[in-house]
Amino acid sequence: MTMKTSHRPSWAEPYKIKTVELIRMTTREEREQAIREAGYNTFLIRSRDVYIDLLTDSGTSAMSDRQWAGLMMGDEAYSGSENFYHLQDAVREYYGYKYLVPTHQGRGAENLLSQIMIKEGDYVPGNMYFTTTRLHQELAGGTFVDVIIDEAHDPASRHPFKGNVDMEKLDRLVQEVGAENVPYISLEGNVNMAGGQPFSMANLKELNSYCRKHNIPIMLDATRTIENAWFIREREDGYADKSLRSILREICDLTDGCTMSAKKDLLVNIGGFFACNDESIFLKAQNMVVVYEGLHTYGGLAGRDMEAMAIGIREAVMEEHQASRIGQVRYLGDMLRQAGVPIVNPIGSHAIFIDARKFLPHLDQDEYPAQSLAAELYLEAGIRAMERGNVSAGRDPVTGKNRHPALELVRLTLPRRVYTQAHMDVVAESVVRVFENRDNIKGLKMIYEPEYLRFFQARFEPLT
Ligand code: F0G
């Protein structure tokens, strides 16, 4: 392993188990009924019918005994809760932003940021879209423009920093529409939709000097930025001896503010925040949060949730925590790779992404190969994964057509500190069984399509 963890023989968990939650294996007949009732959408399956739940790493991680103890220290005051100040201290210490506005989760912060900074007709460049982030930008009157490097759209490319911004694409946009119509650049750490791929510090530095010159703020989606810091240390010259903590701080110091879904890196079941250094933006966010979330010292959270988040920040930057986290994801990915299952490379930090186009080459993209594969994996073994392809990408607001993204993926997402190595073995064996039977997998037809973020609630029927 890397030098920071050389005192540990492997990625073994830096904790032991104090409480367990029982899970249930179902029969094939039960799963057939469950997936039919769920309209072949894994979001609509009841969790009690799931054996190993790899739907998401969002809000599904296990809290530590310290975090649970923190819940008991909740100061449930409507205003000025002590826990808000603990959270503010932790954000200032580890992320370095001056001003903090808590929100109930990431999209609450995205709403504030988008409403405050975007005006009708603006263009918002970003290193690949995220579903909720782009929707809030569009609802605020903006148009998202993808400026990630081309390699990010190629599952086979081994580029070490597929989350990098393509500076030429960005400059082309700025020249075309004018910097005054670019309210900020939306920069995501460990780009989720690209397969959990990091940006490099060199790229961020270049972006920072470009944006300073053109007076464009950099707004970080900090949701998985500590995991991004891990890859910078592992892959980028000059960082091998630095702590995760110092790399995280360096990233944040090169940006102007962030939105955060604390349900990922920060090891809590609910929570998020908006943070920034500009007082006038902060004052607007502080005022707007009262409309959508709650008073500015709780933002839709209980005091206890903010305490758990403050403690979660300190645990998330621990070297041995991230070594184990990333080690477990790699363990699963390596098993699948060795069995010939097509996955996105390099392996990211929060999930293994199966390339559904390669897995099911006989299906057209409008037969929703990734959605079909996710349903099939549930049927096979009670394992719940998530579609990240044609359904997630939605329709183009102008043409109304399916966006047909280059990446048609199934995400096996690992909650933090939840599953064991034996669970990973079961997952790999099950995926391989489905792979061996891939020629028999049929596509799906969408029979119900909601207007916003359709992947959450769309329903399907098998094609005959
Ligand atoms: N940004 C990123 C990069 C995310 O992955 C998510 C959520 C959000 C913002 C929104 O945060 O859910 O707290 O409102 N991702 C989850 C996932 C849903 O499964 O990838 P939220």
XYZ file of C-alpha atoms and ligand atoms in Angstrom:
485
model
C 0.000 0.000 0.000
C 1.025 3.628 -0.013
C 3.599 4.867 2.418
C 1.156 6.616 4.716
C -0.313 3.273 5.663
C 2.841 1.194 5.695
C 2.334 0.359 9.350
C -0.743 -1.643 8.332
C -0.390 -4.914 6.480
C -3.468 -4.528 4.262
C -6.584 -2.469 3.766
C -8.129 -4.219 6.784
C -10.785 -2.188 8.528
C -9.493 0.239 11.196
C -12.452 -0.582 13.454
C -14.229 -3.519 15.006
C -17.941 -4.239 14.995
C -20.074 -3.357 18.001
C -23.626 -3.549 16.617
C -24.951 -5.517 13.668
C -28.048 -5.266 11.491
C -29.501 -8.531 10.231
C -30.082 -8.899 6.494
C -32.293 -11.356 4.662
C -31.728 -13.498 1.591
C -34.853 -13.933 -0.526
C -35.882 -16.664 -2.957
C -35.788 -16.175 -6.716
C -39.627 -16.178 -6.766
C -39.745 -13.419 -4.162
C -37.272 -11.355 -6.138
C -39.186 -11.851 -9.382
C -42.265 -10.461 -7.714
C -40.351 -7.609 -6.042
C -38.694 -6.384 -9.242
C -41.945 -6.623 -11.199
C -43.726 -4.572 -8.543
C -40.846 -2.079 -8.634
C -41.292 -1.541 -12.381
C -37.783 -2.943 -12.950
C -36.373 0.130 -11.218
C -34.047 -0.707 -8.317
C -34.936 2.612 -6.645
C -38.455 1.288 -6.146
C -37.568 -2.006 -4.424
C -38.278 -2.180 -0.704
C -35.020 -2.370 1.189
C -36.203 -5.365 3.206
C -36.178 -7.331 -0.065
C -32.509 -6.501 -0.680
C -29.664 -8.753 0.452
C -26.616 -6.588 -0.293
C -27.494 -2.965 -0.948
C -25.081 -1.266 -3.335
C -27.593 1.292 -4.600
C -25.612 4.204 -3.252
C -22.956 5.359 -0.826
C -25.213 8.263 0.088
C -26.468 8.304 3.656
C -25.899 4.560 3.893
C -22.572 4.499 5.731
C -22.139 3.240 9.290
C -21.565 5.894 11.914
C -18.964 5.335 14.609
C -19.676 5.000 18.324
C -18.360 8.541 18.690
C -20.836 9.847 16.149
C -23.667 8.004 17.905
C -22.508 9.500 21.188
C -22.519 12.878 19.441
C -26.222 12.409 18.688
C -26.861 12.444 22.420
C -25.112 15.798 22.606
C -27.639 17.372 20.249
C -28.484 20.890 21.328
C -31.970 21.114 19.877
C -32.318 24.849 20.112
C -34.125 26.572 17.262
C -31.368 29.109 17.047
C -27.646 29.203 17.853
C -27.311 25.462 18.578
C -23.930 24.547 20.029
C -23.629 21.827 17.384
C -23.755 24.434 14.613
C -20.629 26.024 16.065
C -18.889 22.639 16.306
C -19.687 22.065 12.647
C -18.557 25.536 11.669
C -15.255 24.997 13.499
C -14.684 21.672 11.725
C -15.508 23.103 8.281
C -13.165 26.041 8.888
C -10.411 23.785 10.174
C -10.506 21.095 7.471
C -12.079 22.771 4.430
C -10.964 26.299 5.249
C -14.044 28.188 4.044
C -14.988 31.162 6.166
C -18.769 31.021 6.007
C -21.079 28.055 6.496
C -24.782 27.521 5.826
C -26.050 24.034 6.745
C -28.648 22.362 4.512
C -30.652 19.162 4.810
C -28.490 17.499 2.111
C -26.458 18.289 -0.994
C -29.261 19.359 -3.297
C -30.447 21.910 -0.722
C -27.042 23.567 -1.029
C -27.174 23.269 -4.830
C -30.495 25.071 -4.827
C -29.023 27.965 -2.817
C -25.910 28.221 -4.975
C -27.815 28.042 -8.280
C -30.535 30.521 -7.280
C -28.010 33.011 -5.939
C -25.405 32.935 -8.667
C -27.138 31.973 -11.939
C -29.209 34.403 -13.983
C -31.476 33.514 -16.901
C -29.418 32.720 -20.003
C -26.160 31.957 -18.147
C -23.866 29.054 -19.002
C -22.447 26.878 -16.238
C -19.418 24.810 -17.210
C -18.684 21.699 -15.212
C -16.493 18.589 -15.203
C -19.393 16.331 -16.226
C -22.947 16.704 -14.987
C -24.423 15.351 -11.823
C -28.172 14.760 -11.948
C -29.353 17.073 -9.147
C -26.614 19.655 -9.727
C -27.495 20.140 -13.386
C -31.227 20.217 -12.681
C -30.809 23.058 -10.164
C -28.669 24.952 -12.661
C -31.396 24.536 -15.290
C -34.196 25.474 -12.887
C -32.283 28.698 -12.151
C -32.243 29.547 -15.890
C -28.757 28.283 -16.716
C -27.437 25.849 -19.301
C -24.909 23.264 -18.194
C -21.901 22.794 -20.479
C -19.682 19.738 -20.074
C -16.003 20.730 -20.095
C -14.460 17.530 -18.772
C -11.597 15.958 -20.753
C -12.666 13.517 -23.504
C -11.048 10.569 -21.717
C -13.750 10.798 -19.035
C -16.327 9.593 -21.561
C -14.259 6.549 -22.479
C -14.639 3.686 -19.975
C -11.469 2.036 -21.274
C -9.135 5.041 -20.992
C -6.629 4.632 -18.150
C -6.025 8.353 -17.729
C -5.137 8.838 -14.027
C -7.167 12.056 -13.704
C -10.292 11.598 -15.781
C -12.006 14.268 -13.672
C -9.799 17.008 -15.133
C -11.256 20.067 -16.793
C -10.346 20.456 -20.463
C -9.022 24.021 -20.405
C -9.527 24.415 -24.145
C -13.194 23.450 -23.926
C -13.629 25.913 -21.076
C -11.865 28.721 -22.900
C -13.903 28.080 -26.037
C -17.102 28.475 -24.037
C -15.901 31.643 -22.295
C -14.842 33.187 -25.627
C -18.166 32.263 -27.177
C -20.597 33.461 -24.514
C -18.470 35.975 -22.580
C -17.161 35.610 -19.030
C -20.001 37.815 -17.755
C -22.440 35.030 -18.684
C -20.486 32.358 -16.824
C -21.475 32.793 -13.155
C -19.071 30.121 -11.916
C -17.507 26.821 -12.870
C -18.954 23.800 -11.166
C -16.033 21.546 -10.211
C -16.722 18.096 -8.778
C -14.184 16.018 -6.887
C -14.066 12.310 -7.799
C -16.563 12.780 -10.593
C -19.444 10.469 -9.824
C -20.926 10.047 -13.309
C -17.501 9.412 -14.843
C -16.929 6.467 -12.514
C -15.578 8.232 -9.431
C -12.651 9.860 -11.243
C -10.428 12.521 -9.646
C -9.085 15.828 -10.910
C -5.396 16.584 -10.378
C -3.967 19.451 -8.366
C -2.054 20.615 -11.445
C -5.333 20.865 -13.345
C -6.988 22.745 -10.494
C -4.077 25.176 -10.307
C -4.360 25.869 -14.011
C -8.106 26.306 -13.663
C -7.592 28.646 -10.737
C -5.254 30.954 -12.638
C -7.567 30.961 -15.670
C -10.593 31.758 -13.525
C -8.769 34.523 -11.617
C -7.905 36.141 -14.941
C -11.500 36.004 -16.148
C -13.082 36.712 -12.793
C -15.040 33.437 -12.717
C -15.484 31.807 -9.283
C -14.778 28.090 -8.820
C -17.525 26.350 -6.889
C -16.522 22.910 -5.705
C -18.897 19.996 -5.299
C -17.037 18.779 -2.215
C -19.145 15.636 -1.745
C -16.270 13.175 -2.341
C -13.275 15.495 -2.265
C -11.412 13.702 0.518
C -11.466 10.619 -1.705
C -10.173 12.821 -4.547
C -7.318 13.911 -2.254
C -6.359 10.244 -1.842
C -5.818 9.846 -5.589
C -3.800 13.060 -5.794
C -1.440 11.670 -3.203
C -1.241 8.308 -4.912
C -0.820 9.507 -8.493
C 0.525 13.040 -8.620
C 4.164 14.044 -8.350
C 5.041 15.884 -5.177
C 2.163 14.648 -3.033
C 3.339 11.234 -1.805
C 4.442 12.622 1.560
C 1.514 14.934 2.187
C -1.393 14.181 4.499
C -4.938 13.862 3.168
C -5.796 16.751 5.385
C -3.273 19.094 3.820
C -4.248 18.048 0.279
C -7.914 18.656 1.042
C -7.053 22.108 2.331
C -4.969 22.897 -0.709
C -7.901 21.965 -2.979
C -10.329 24.148 -1.075
C -7.905 27.079 -0.957
C -7.881 27.067 -4.770
C -11.686 27.382 -4.901
C -14.201 29.997 -3.797
C -16.844 27.912 -2.093
C -18.564 24.550 -2.092
C -21.740 22.586 -1.914
C -21.595 19.434 0.169
C -23.636 16.290 0.425
C -22.306 15.127 3.802
C -23.989 11.762 3.225
C -20.877 10.533 1.404
C -17.329 11.465 2.540
C -18.578 12.759 5.870
C -20.104 9.524 7.157
C -23.543 10.724 8.174
C -26.993 9.495 7.242
C -28.301 12.983 6.490
C -26.851 16.468 6.097
C -25.083 18.908 3.837
C -23.903 22.477 3.628
C -23.006 25.436 1.479
C -19.749 27.189 2.334
C -17.883 30.118 0.799
C -15.420 32.922 1.406
C -17.373 35.825 -0.103
C -19.443 37.645 2.467
C -22.068 38.971 0.055
C -22.769 35.488 -1.330
C -22.897 34.121 2.193
C -25.419 36.742 3.276
C -27.680 35.810 0.365
C -27.365 32.095 1.145
C -28.009 32.710 4.812
C -31.139 34.600 3.923
C -32.398 32.148 1.313
C -31.878 29.075 3.494
C -34.591 30.406 5.793
C -37.070 30.095 2.905
C -36.195 26.550 1.815
C -34.575 24.696 4.710
C -34.784 26.381 8.102
C -32.932 28.937 10.174
C -29.295 29.533 9.133
C -27.903 27.784 12.203
C -29.625 24.487 11.414
C -30.646 24.476 7.732
C -33.177 21.653 7.982
C -31.083 19.498 10.305
C -31.462 18.587 13.947
C -28.657 19.733 16.244
C -27.611 16.108 16.658
C -27.195 15.706 12.880
C -24.768 18.624 12.814
C -22.797 17.102 15.677
C -22.517 13.758 13.868
C -21.325 15.629 10.775
C -18.697 17.597 12.711
C -17.313 14.332 14.112
C -17.633 12.685 10.678
C -15.350 15.318 9.130
C -12.593 14.406 11.592
C -13.005 10.667 10.944
C -13.171 11.071 7.160
C -9.711 12.628 6.902
C -8.136 9.764 8.863
C -5.568 8.015 6.679
C -6.476 4.486 7.766
C -10.159 5.107 7.114
C -9.587 6.075 3.495
C -7.025 3.282 2.984
C -9.660 0.764 3.985
C -12.419 2.468 2.041
C -10.521 2.617 -1.207
C -8.918 -0.788 -0.578
C -12.313 -2.456 -0.364
C -13.550 -0.891 -3.603
C -10.378 -2.059 -5.359
C -10.719 -5.546 -3.942
C -14.136 -5.893 -5.571
C -13.029 -4.239 -8.804
C -9.977 -6.452 -9.168
C -12.071 -9.609 -8.808
C -14.446 -8.451 -11.546
C -11.635 -7.382 -13.829
C -9.905 -10.726 -13.452
C -13.121 -12.482 -14.461
C -13.292 -10.407 -17.636
C -16.281 -8.284 -16.598
C -16.031 -4.924 -18.428
C -15.679 -2.137 -15.851
C -14.657 1.513 -15.923
C -10.937 2.051 -15.463
C -9.152 3.193 -13.417
C -11.185 1.946 -10.460
C -12.605 4.938 -8.561
C -13.122 5.387 -4.854
C -16.800 4.930 -4.153
C -18.024 2.325 -6.605
C -17.331 -0.130 -9.367
C -18.997 0.896 -12.598
C -19.891 -1.915 -14.995
C -19.830 -0.961 -18.674
C -23.308 -2.095 -19.706
C -22.755 -1.447 -23.420
C -19.886 -3.916 -23.457
C -21.661 -6.298 -21.111
C -24.841 -6.323 -23.264
C -23.700 -5.382 -26.767
C -26.862 -6.890 -28.271
C -29.075 -4.186 -26.693
C -29.784 -0.770 -28.221
C -29.262 2.165 -25.834
C -33.002 2.912 -25.956
C -33.599 -0.595 -24.628
C -31.845 0.668 -21.479
C -29.024 -1.857 -21.097
C -27.800 -0.514 -17.748
C -31.309 -0.517 -16.300
C -31.799 -4.122 -17.521
C -28.494 -5.236 -16.068
C -29.271 -3.695 -12.672
C -32.623 -5.524 -12.633
C -30.937 -8.786 -13.626
C -28.362 -8.526 -10.862
C -31.127 -8.086 -8.337
C -32.966 -11.107 -9.725
C -29.819 -13.220 -9.599
C -28.675 -12.504 -6.069
C -30.712 -9.827 -4.296
C -27.936 -7.325 -4.920
C -29.161 -3.820 -5.556
C -27.195 -1.591 -7.925
C -28.029 1.658 -9.742
C -28.387 2.616 -13.380
C -26.134 5.476 -14.488
C -26.793 5.749 -18.191
C -29.583 6.665 -20.566
C -32.265 6.797 -17.876
C -30.198 8.942 -15.477
C -29.102 11.322 -18.228
C -32.727 12.217 -19.028
C -33.936 14.259 -21.963
C -32.432 17.339 -23.553
C -34.645 20.270 -22.463
C -34.502 21.789 -25.972
C -35.016 18.758 -28.239
C -36.923 16.572 -25.761
C -34.892 13.560 -26.933
C -33.038 11.044 -24.763
C -29.544 12.403 -24.212
C -27.828 9.081 -25.064
C -24.749 9.551 -22.865
C -21.493 7.917 -23.931
C -21.363 6.160 -20.575
C -24.018 3.485 -20.046
C -23.099 2.151 -16.613
C -24.308 0.102 -13.678
C -22.907 1.338 -10.399
C -22.077 -1.036 -7.564
C -21.699 1.560 -4.839
C -20.067 0.690 -1.544
C -21.381 2.267 1.623
C -18.543 3.154 4.009
C -17.795 0.781 6.895
C -20.853 -1.419 6.190
C -20.008 -4.603 4.277
C -17.260 -7.182 4.757
C -14.800 -8.868 2.446
C -17.030 -11.961 2.316
C -19.867 -9.741 1.067
C -17.568 -8.493 -1.677
C -16.878 -12.109 -2.683
C -20.619 -12.785 -2.948
C -21.082 -9.687 -5.105
C -18.257 -10.653 -7.454
C -19.486 -14.239 -7.813
C -23.013 -13.035 -8.565
C -21.913 -10.499 -11.184
C -19.823 -13.183 -12.858
C -22.801 -15.560 -12.978
C -24.892 -12.850 -14.663
C -22.003 -12.202 -17.063
C -21.883 -15.851 -18.082
C -25.599 -15.691 -18.846
C -25.481 -12.276 -20.553
C -26.701 -13.411 -23.980
C -30.117 -14.203 -22.501
C -30.690 -10.747 -20.986
C -33.390 -8.703 -22.711
C -33.956 -4.959 -22.793
C -36.655 -2.831 -21.170
C -39.343 -0.439 -22.322
C -40.148 2.666 -20.253
C -43.826 2.783 -19.381
C -43.887 5.673 -16.895
C -41.640 8.709 -16.988
C -41.789 11.476 -14.375
C -40.747 15.014 -15.342
C -37.803 15.578 -12.991
C -34.894 13.188 -12.297
C -36.796 10.387 -13.974
C -34.399 7.618 -12.915
C -35.733 7.727 -9.358
C -39.323 6.889 -10.235
C -39.526 5.676 -13.848
C -41.172 2.285 -14.452
C -40.306 -0.319 -17.063
C -41.521 -3.538 -18.633
C -39.355 -6.286 -20.106
C -39.255 -6.387 -23.905
C -40.421 -9.687 -25.251
N -23.232 15.907 -5.827
C -22.762 14.662 -6.006
C -21.450 14.461 -6.648
C -23.543 13.568 -5.590
O -23.080 12.341 -5.786
C -24.791 13.801 -4.995
C -25.636 12.695 -4.590
C -25.227 15.120 -4.831
C -24.410 16.147 -5.265
C -26.561 15.445 -4.235
O -26.535 15.277 -2.866
O -28.200 13.444 -2.493
O -27.319 14.832 -0.604
O -28.889 15.807 -2.243
N -25.455 11.530 -4.975
C -26.186 10.356 -4.564
C -25.669 9.169 -5.321
C -27.662 10.492 -4.616
O -26.216 8.083 -5.111
O -24.710 9.287 -6.086
P -27.824 14.801 -2.011
